[in-house]
Tab-separated table of C-alpha atoms in Angstrom:
chain	number	residue	atom	x	y	z
P	1	UNK	CA	87.514	102.887	89.685
P	2	UNK	CA	89.182	103.755	86.396
P	3	UNK	CA	92.563	105.427	85.872
P	4	UNK	CA	93.111	107.182	82.543
P	5	UNK	CA	95.002	110.070	80.955
P	6	UNK	CA	93.504	113.446	81.821
P	7	UNK	CA	91.372	115.187	79.210
P	8	UNK	CA	90.566	118.879	78.828
P	9	UNK	CA	87.035	118.345	80.117
P	10	UNK	CA	88.510	116.961	83.377
P	11	UNK	CA	90.173	120.296	84.195
P	12	UNK	CA	87.385	121.742	86.433
P	13	UNK	CA	87.192	118.566	88.534
P	14	UNK	CA	90.991	118.290	88.656
P	15	UNK	CA	91.115	121.865	89.957
P	16	UNK	CA	88.712	121.016	92.782
P	17	UNK	CA	90.691	117.908	93.758
P	18	UNK	CA	94.020	119.748	93.639
P	19	UNK	CA	92.980	122.935	95.450
P	20	UNK	CA	90.812	121.330	98.123
P	21	UNK	CA	93.175	118.441	98.829
P	22	UNK	CA	96.296	120.631	98.811
P	23	UNK	CA	94.780	123.112	101.277
P	24	UNK	CA	93.424	120.363	103.544
P	25	UNK	CA	96.625	118.307	103.476
P	26	UNK	CA	99.126	121.109	103.975
P	27	UNK	CA	97.434	123.220	106.642
P	28	UNK	CA	99.776	123.094	109.609
P	29	UNK	CA	102.621	121.689	107.513
P	30	UNK	CA	103.866	125.093	106.401
P	31	UNK	CA	103.891	128.560	107.937
P	32	UNK	CA	100.338	129.858	108.270
P	33	UNK	CA	101.208	132.966	106.224
P	34	UNK	CA	102.324	130.809	103.274
P	35	UNK	CA	99.233	128.608	103.520
P	36	UNK	CA	96.919	131.628	103.750
P	37	UNK	CA	98.584	133.348	100.793
P	38	UNK	CA	98.142	130.177	98.721
P	39	UNK	CA	94.495	129.961	99.817
P	40	UNK	CA	93.836	133.612	98.970
P	41	UNK	CA	95.574	133.641	95.582
P	42	UNK	CA	95.044	130.154	94.174
P	43	UNK	CA	91.517	129.034	93.511
P	44	UNK	CA	89.626	126.781	91.179
P	45	UNK	CA	89.820	129.184	88.211
P	46	UNK	CA	93.616	129.495	88.372
P	47	UNK	CA	94.095	125.765	88.849
P	48	UNK	CA	91.687	124.875	86.041
P	49	UNK	CA	93.463	127.255	83.646
P	50	UNK	CA	96.803	125.666	84.544
P	51	UNK	CA	95.470	122.156	83.980
P	52	UNK	CA	93.994	123.176	80.616
P	53	UNK	CA	97.309	124.684	79.474
P	54	UNK	CA	99.302	121.627	80.544
P	55	UNK	CA	96.902	119.060	79.065
P	56	UNK	CA	96.882	121.010	75.780
P	57	UNK	CA	100.705	121.155	75.786
P	58	UNK	CA	100.871	117.380	76.230
P	59	UNK	CA	98.378	116.897	73.396
P	60	UNK	CA	100.354	119.095	70.991
P	61	UNK	CA	103.653	117.443	71.918
P	62	UNK	CA	105.292	120.492	73.513
P	63	UNK	CA	105.333	118.858	76.980
P	64	UNK	CA	106.668	115.385	77.711
P	65	UNK	CA	104.784	114.374	80.816
P	66	UNK	CA	101.823	112.333	81.913
P	67	UNK	CA	98.779	113.471	83.816
P	68	UNK	CA	96.315	110.811	84.874
P	69	UNK	CA	93.069	110.957	86.794
P	70	UNK	CA	91.234	108.433	88.923
P	71	UNK	CA	87.510	108.248	88.183
P	72	UNK	CA	85.078	106.655	90.628
P	73	UNK	CA	81.940	104.680	89.747
P	74	UNK	CA	79.914	107.940	89.735
P	75	UNK	CA	82.206	109.299	86.973
P	76	UNK	CA	83.829	111.807	89.369
P	77	UNK	CA	87.522	112.692	89.400
P	78	UNK	CA	88.847	111.582	92.795
P	79	UNK	CA	92.600	111.682	92.199
P	80	UNK	CA	95.315	113.247	90.077
P	81	UNK	CA	98.946	112.333	89.372
P	82	UNK	CA	101.534	114.226	87.331
P	83	UNK	CA	104.840	112.718	86.216
P	84	UNK	CA	107.616	113.734	83.864
P	85	UNK	CA	111.146	112.775	82.851
P	86	UNK	CA	113.758	114.912	84.632
P	87	UNK	CA	117.033	116.266	83.303
P	88	UNK	CA	118.796	113.280	84.877
P	89	UNK	CA	118.945	110.417	82.380
P	90	UNK	CA	116.178	107.865	82.898
P	91	UNK	CA	114.882	109.479	86.129
P	92	UNK	CA	111.221	110.457	86.322
P	93	UNK	CA	109.588	112.576	88.998
P	94	UNK	CA	106.029	112.726	90.198
P	95	UNK	CA	105.322	116.404	90.835
P	96	UNK	CA	101.789	115.922	92.147
P	97	UNK	CA	99.753	113.129	93.661
P	98	UNK	CA	96.449	114.142	95.213
P	99	UNK	CA	93.514	111.943	96.224
P	100	UNK	CA	90.240	113.153	97.754
P	101	UNK	CA	90.412	112.489	101.506
P	102	UNK	CA	87.264	110.323	101.316
P	103	UNK	CA	88.977	108.097	98.723
P	104	UNK	CA	92.284	107.726	100.560
P	105	UNK	CA	93.188	104.319	101.923
P	106	UNK	CA	91.346	102.549	99.076
P	107	UNK	CA	94.264	101.998	96.716
P	108	UNK	CA	93.642	105.082	94.565
P	109	UNK	CA	97.068	106.613	95.205
P	110	UNK	CA	98.854	103.335	94.547
P	111	UNK	CA	96.954	102.825	91.270
P	112	UNK	CA	97.724	106.386	90.163
P	113	UNK	CA	101.436	105.838	90.845
P	114	UNK	CA	101.338	102.513	88.965
P	115	UNK	CA	99.675	104.106	85.945
P	116	UNK	CA	102.093	107.037	85.890
P	117	UNK	CA	105.012	104.597	86.217
P	118	UNK	CA	103.790	102.682	83.165
P	119	UNK	CA	103.591	105.904	81.116
P	120	UNK	CA	107.017	107.055	82.311
P	121	UNK	CA	108.576	103.669	81.556
P	122	UNK	CA	107.260	103.988	77.997
P	123	UNK	CA	109.053	107.377	77.857
P	124	UNK	CA	112.346	105.631	78.676
P	125	UNK	CA	112.484	106.238	82.427
P	126	UNK	CA	113.743	103.512	84.733
P	127	UNK	CA	113.816	105.287	88.127
P	128	UNK	CA	111.088	107.205	89.966
P	129	UNK	CA	111.252	109.981	92.562
P	130	UNK	CA	108.770	112.167	94.416
P	131	UNK	CA	109.379	115.017	96.838
P	132	UNK	CA	107.111	115.613	99.799
P	133	UNK	CA	107.041	118.209	102.539
P	134	UNK	CA	109.147	116.891	105.392
P	135	UNK	CA	106.234	117.695	107.728
P	136	UNK	CA	103.730	115.662	105.677
P	137	UNK	CA	103.795	112.486	107.750
P	138	UNK	CA	100.726	110.844	106.150
P	139	UNK	CA	102.227	111.149	102.645
P	140	UNK	CA	105.618	109.997	103.889
P	141	UNK	CA	104.044	106.871	105.427
P	142	UNK	CA	102.260	106.196	102.119
P	143	UNK	CA	105.460	106.459	100.049
P	144	UNK	CA	107.277	104.194	102.496
P	145	UNK	CA	104.393	101.701	102.397
P	146	UNK	CA	104.698	101.437	98.602
P	147	UNK	CA	108.437	100.823	98.832
P	148	UNK	CA	109.948	104.301	98.575
P	149	UNK	CA	113.189	105.077	100.380
P	150	UNK	CA	114.620	108.487	101.224
P	151	UNK	CA	117.165	109.425	98.546
P	152	UNK	CA	117.614	113.096	99.361
P	153	UNK	CA	116.460	116.287	100.956
P	154	UNK	CA	115.947	119.738	99.487
P	155	UNK	CA	114.054	122.956	99.991
P	156	UNK	CA	111.497	124.638	97.801
P	157	UNK	CA	110.037	128.121	97.789
P	158	UNK	CA	106.371	128.265	98.757
P	159	UNK	CA	105.062	131.812	98.695
P	160	UNK	CA	108.438	133.206	99.801
P	161	UNK	CA	109.091	130.570	102.473
P	162	UNK	CA	111.774	127.899	102.027
P	163	UNK	CA	110.217	124.613	103.095
P	164	UNK	CA	112.120	121.363	103.651
P	165	UNK	CA	111.230	118.407	101.455
P	166	UNK	CA	112.193	114.768	101.596
P	167	UNK	CA	112.747	113.009	98.264
P	168	UNK	CA	111.625	109.387	98.018
P	169	UNK	CA	112.918	107.146	95.294
P	170	UNK	CA	112.399	103.809	93.625
P	171	UNK	CA	115.583	102.812	91.752
P	172	UNK	CA	113.609	100.389	89.579
P	173	UNK	CA	110.342	101.898	88.329
P	174	UNK	CA	109.279	98.470	87.117
P	175	UNK	CA	108.336	97.457	90.678
P	176	UNK	CA	105.075	99.254	89.919
P	177	UNK	CA	104.440	97.315	86.721
P	178	UNK	CA	104.029	93.838	88.203
């Protein structure tokens, strides 16, 4: 497996990973109406266009963030991570971490977080956070297994529904660099 910065040509595969994994992971974790609306209105084309815009914005310097992909030995994208510095000094947030279900439990998620942490450290960040749906027990167990602790709670709007999130944090991002 190889982890590297995302490239424009990765956008179609990133869209498949994001859409398919999001819909599979979050079914039953949010109101059915919100999940169905997301499924009906957000497909590969919309996701690919979003990835292309964001990757291009990073390349031209208008966005300060990192997007990395995990590539398996068949040269397929099997995971995606997105991280960026927040408005809080030296705090970075991962806004997305998705790994194909078949590749979960093989260290892909951990390696994606490590790679994003290295990029974010180079951007001057020293702390890392990620928010997850409170109902997403598998993701919560993963973040706890890699040393995350609950540092807050918040809500976010998903298709008109306010959903509770738990925020995990690592006060020293360098734990991922050793």
